[in-house]
mmCIF file of C-alpha atoms in Angstrom:
data_model
loop_
_atom_site.group_PDB
_atom_site.id
_atom_site.type_symbol
_atom_site.label_atom_id
_atom_site.label_comp_id
_atom_site.label_asym_id
_atom_site.label_seq_id
_atom_site.Cartn_x
_atom_site.Cartn_y
_atom_site.Cartn_z
ATOM 1 C CA MET A 1 -76.775 16.795 -93.875
ATOM 2 C CA LYS A 2 -77.084 13.425 -92.464
ATOM 3 C CA PRO A 3 -79.730 12.814 -89.782
ATOM 4 C CA GLY A 4 -77.095 11.906 -87.013
ATOM 5 C CA TYR A 5 -75.273 15.206 -87.319
ATOM 6 C CA LEU A 6 -78.588 16.992 -86.636
ATOM 7 C CA LYS A 7 -79.301 15.307 -83.521
ATOM 8 C CA ARG A 8 -75.649 16.317 -82.291
ATOM 9 C CA ASP A 9 -76.050 19.781 -83.039
ATOM 10 C CA TYR A 10 -79.284 20.020 -81.260
ATOM 11 C CA PHE A 11 -77.682 18.419 -78.490
ATOM 12 C CA ARG A 12 -74.613 20.764 -78.280
ATOM 13 C CA HIS A 13 -77.165 23.844 -78.970
ATOM 14 C CA GLY A 14 -79.093 22.430 -76.025
ATOM 15 C CA VAL A 15 -75.999 22.102 -73.597
ATOM 16 C CA LEU A 16 -74.865 25.496 -74.431
ATOM 17 C CA GLY A 17 -78.472 26.766 -73.865
ATOM 18 C CA VAL A 18 -78.462 25.505 -70.527
ATOM 19 C CA LEU A 19 -75.083 26.624 -69.565
ATOM 20 C CA LEU A 20 -75.824 29.993 -70.802
ATOM 21 C CA ALA A 21 -78.978 30.002 -68.927
ATOM 22 C CA PHE A 22 -77.322 29.497 -65.586
ATOM 23 C CA SER A 23 -74.134 31.491 -65.960
ATOM 24 C CA LEU A 24 -76.160 34.873 -66.729
ATOM 25 C CA PRO A 25 -77.658 35.511 -63.459
ATOM 26 C CA ALA A 26 -73.939 35.021 -62.174
ATOM 27 C CA LEU A 27 -72.671 37.818 -64.698
ATOM 28 C CA ALA A 28 -75.191 39.927 -64.178
ATOM 29 C CA SER A 29 -75.306 39.878 -60.219
ATOM 30 C CA ASP A 30 -74.652 43.697 -58.679
ATOM 31 C CA PRO A 31 -72.174 44.030 -55.864
ATOM 32 C CA ALA A 32 -74.500 46.050 -54.236
ATOM 33 C CA SER A 33 -76.660 42.990 -53.557
ATOM 34 C CA ALA A 34 -73.696 40.986 -52.067
ATOM 35 C CA PRO A 35 -74.178 39.536 -48.817
ATOM 36 C CA LEU A 36 -73.499 41.835 -45.869
ATOM 37 C CA ASP A 37 -70.675 39.991 -44.651
ATOM 38 C CA THR A 38 -68.636 40.621 -47.526
ATOM 39 C CA LEU A 39 -69.427 44.193 -47.526
ATOM 40 C CA ARG A 40 -68.563 44.674 -43.826
ATOM 41 C CA GLU A 41 -64.998 43.339 -44.421
ATOM 42 C CA ALA A 42 -63.334 46.728 -44.268
ATOM 43 C CA ARG A 43 -62.669 47.767 -40.617
ATOM 44 C CA PRO A 44 -63.052 51.308 -39.545
ATOM 45 C CA LEU A 45 -59.916 52.608 -38.084
ATOM 46 C CA ALA A 46 -59.205 54.923 -35.642
ATOM 47 C CA ASP A 47 -57.994 58.404 -36.451
ATOM 48 C CA ASP A 48 -54.587 57.516 -34.757
ATOM 49 C CA PRO A 49 -52.376 54.664 -35.881
ATOM 50 C CA ALA A 50 -51.123 54.089 -32.379
ATOM 51 C CA ILE A 51 -54.441 53.926 -30.965
ATOM 52 C CA GLU A 52 -55.565 51.356 -33.790
ATOM 53 C CA GLN A 53 -52.649 49.213 -33.319
ATOM 54 C CA ARG A 54 -53.181 49.154 -29.446
ATOM 55 C CA MET A 55 -56.652 47.883 -30.277
ATOM 56 C CA VAL A 56 -55.354 45.212 -32.357
ATOM 57 C CA ASN A 57 -53.038 44.022 -29.964
ATOM 58 C CA LEU A 58 -55.543 43.989 -27.432
ATOM 59 C CA ALA A 59 -58.559 42.589 -29.362
ATOM 60 C CA GLU A 60 -56.113 39.575 -30.296
ATOM 61 C CA ASP A 61 -56.217 38.435 -26.592
ATOM 62 C CA LEU A 62 -59.702 38.652 -26.360
ATOM 63 C CA ARG A 63 -62.387 36.089 -27.457
ATOM 64 C CA CYS A 64 -65.537 36.878 -29.753
ATOM 65 C CA LEU A 65 -68.415 36.337 -27.898
ATOM 66 C CA VAL A 66 -70.482 35.195 -30.891
ATOM 67 C CA CYS A 67 -67.868 33.080 -32.491
ATOM 68 C CA GLN A 68 -66.153 31.710 -29.240
ATOM 69 C CA ASN A 69 -63.282 29.957 -30.967
ATOM 70 C CA GLU A 70 -62.051 33.225 -32.903
ATOM 71 C CA SER A 71 -60.266 36.041 -31.319
ATOM 72 C CA LEU A 72 -62.004 39.678 -31.251
ATOM 73 C CA ALA A 73 -59.423 41.028 -33.779
ATOM 74 C CA GLY A 74 -60.303 38.420 -36.370
ATOM 75 C CA SER A 75 -64.144 38.237 -36.059
ATOM 76 C CA LYS A 76 -66.460 39.572 -38.512
ATOM 77 C CA ALA A 77 -69.491 39.522 -36.192
ATOM 78 C CA GLU A 78 -71.582 42.514 -35.401
ATOM 79 C CA LEU A 79 -71.053 42.071 -31.812
ATOM 80 C CA ALA A 80 -67.078 42.320 -32.348
ATOM 81 C CA GLU A 81 -67.217 45.080 -34.543
ATOM 82 C CA ASP A 82 -69.009 46.897 -31.710
ATOM 83 C CA LEU A 83 -66.635 45.952 -29.189
ATOM 84 C CA ARG A 84 -63.818 46.931 -31.294
ATOM 85 C CA ARG A 85 -65.165 50.490 -31.533
ATOM 86 C CA GLU A 86 -65.944 50.356 -27.573
ATOM 87 C CA ILE A 87 -62.429 49.233 -26.830
ATOM 88 C CA ARG A 88 -61.263 52.472 -29.524
ATOM 89 C CA ASP A 89 -63.399 54.843 -27.904
ATOM 90 C CA GLN A 90 -62.268 53.860 -24.453
ATOM 91 C CA MET A 91 -58.473 54.329 -25.618
ATOM 92 C CA LYS A 92 -59.220 57.670 -27.204
ATOM 93 C CA ALA A 93 -60.557 58.651 -23.663
ATOM 94 C CA GLY A 94 -57.123 57.935 -22.148
ATOM 95 C CA LYS A 95 -57.972 54.515 -20.649
ATOM 96 C CA ASP A 96 -54.796 52.195 -20.697
ATOM 97 C CA ASP A 97 -55.255 48.393 -21.718
ATOM 98 C CA LYS A 98 -55.777 47.235 -18.054
ATOM 99 C CA GLU A 99 -58.704 49.250 -17.549
ATOM 100 C CA VAL A 100 -60.369 48.478 -20.790
ATOM 101 C CA ILE A 101 -59.851 44.571 -20.044
ATOM 102 C CA GLU A 102 -61.077 45.416 -16.524
ATOM 103 C CA TYR A 103 -64.289 46.898 -17.929
ATOM 104 C CA LEU A 104 -64.876 44.013 -20.685
ATOM 105 C CA THR A 105 -64.544 41.247 -18.001
ATOM 106 C CA THR A 106 -66.608 43.205 -15.477
ATOM 107 C CA ARG A 107 -69.341 43.379 -18.341
ATOM 108 C CA TYR A 108 -68.806 40.057 -19.933
ATOM 109 C CA GLY A 109 -67.125 37.903 -17.275
ATOM 110 C CA ASP A 110 -63.871 36.082 -17.610
ATOM 111 C CA PHE A 111 -65.097 34.180 -20.615
ATOM 112 C CA VAL A 112 -64.360 37.121 -22.856
ATOM 113 C CA LEU A 113 -60.389 36.915 -22.157
ATOM 114 C CA TYR A 114 -58.455 33.950 -23.883
ATOM 115 C CA ARG A 115 -56.109 33.426 -21.016
ATOM 116 C CA PRO A 116 -58.773 33.616 -18.133
ATOM 117 C CA PRO A 117 -56.974 33.938 -14.547
ATOM 118 C CA PHE A 118 -56.736 30.900 -12.430
ATOM 119 C CA LYS A 119 -59.414 30.935 -9.873
ATOM 120 C CA PRO A 120 -62.288 28.926 -8.414
ATOM 121 C CA VAL A 121 -64.658 30.392 -10.884
ATOM 122 C CA THR A 122 -62.541 29.477 -13.827
ATOM 123 C CA TYR A 123 -61.335 26.165 -12.663
ATOM 124 C CA LEU A 124 -63.403 24.360 -15.247
ATOM 125 C CA LEU A 125 -62.046 26.492 -18.062
ATOM 126 C CA TRP A 126 -58.551 25.444 -17.157
ATOM 127 C CA LEU A 127 -58.881 21.789 -15.999
ATOM 128 C CA GLY A 128 -61.777 21.056 -18.257
ATOM 129 C CA PRO A 129 -59.224 19.777 -21.253
ATOM 130 C CA LEU A 130 -57.914 17.246 -18.511
ATOM 131 C CA LEU A 131 -60.924 15.704 -17.858
#
């Protein structure tokens, strides 16, 4: 063998060794050790599909209080999950959408609504983009 070939072989083996060393931890990762955000993707469903659909429709018009630029239906924040569960529970108890919205606005203010009412308290929300 020529000395040049020997150096190239050592280089190739070294590169392969480094690649293997960095790829083994990724291959050996356990799904149980995945971040909680990826494990929480499955949303709990209501027993009644009609209630679940009502909750999703209502949650589309509500703002996530953590994300603020995402709907309550699309947010993966823990508070959003809790609020969706609360909405389901209230709907199961027989409350209509207006009563659920009234409960949420009483508790969290008009900011929870994507389209807050036009009143003195919300003038800044409506007119702020024009300033």
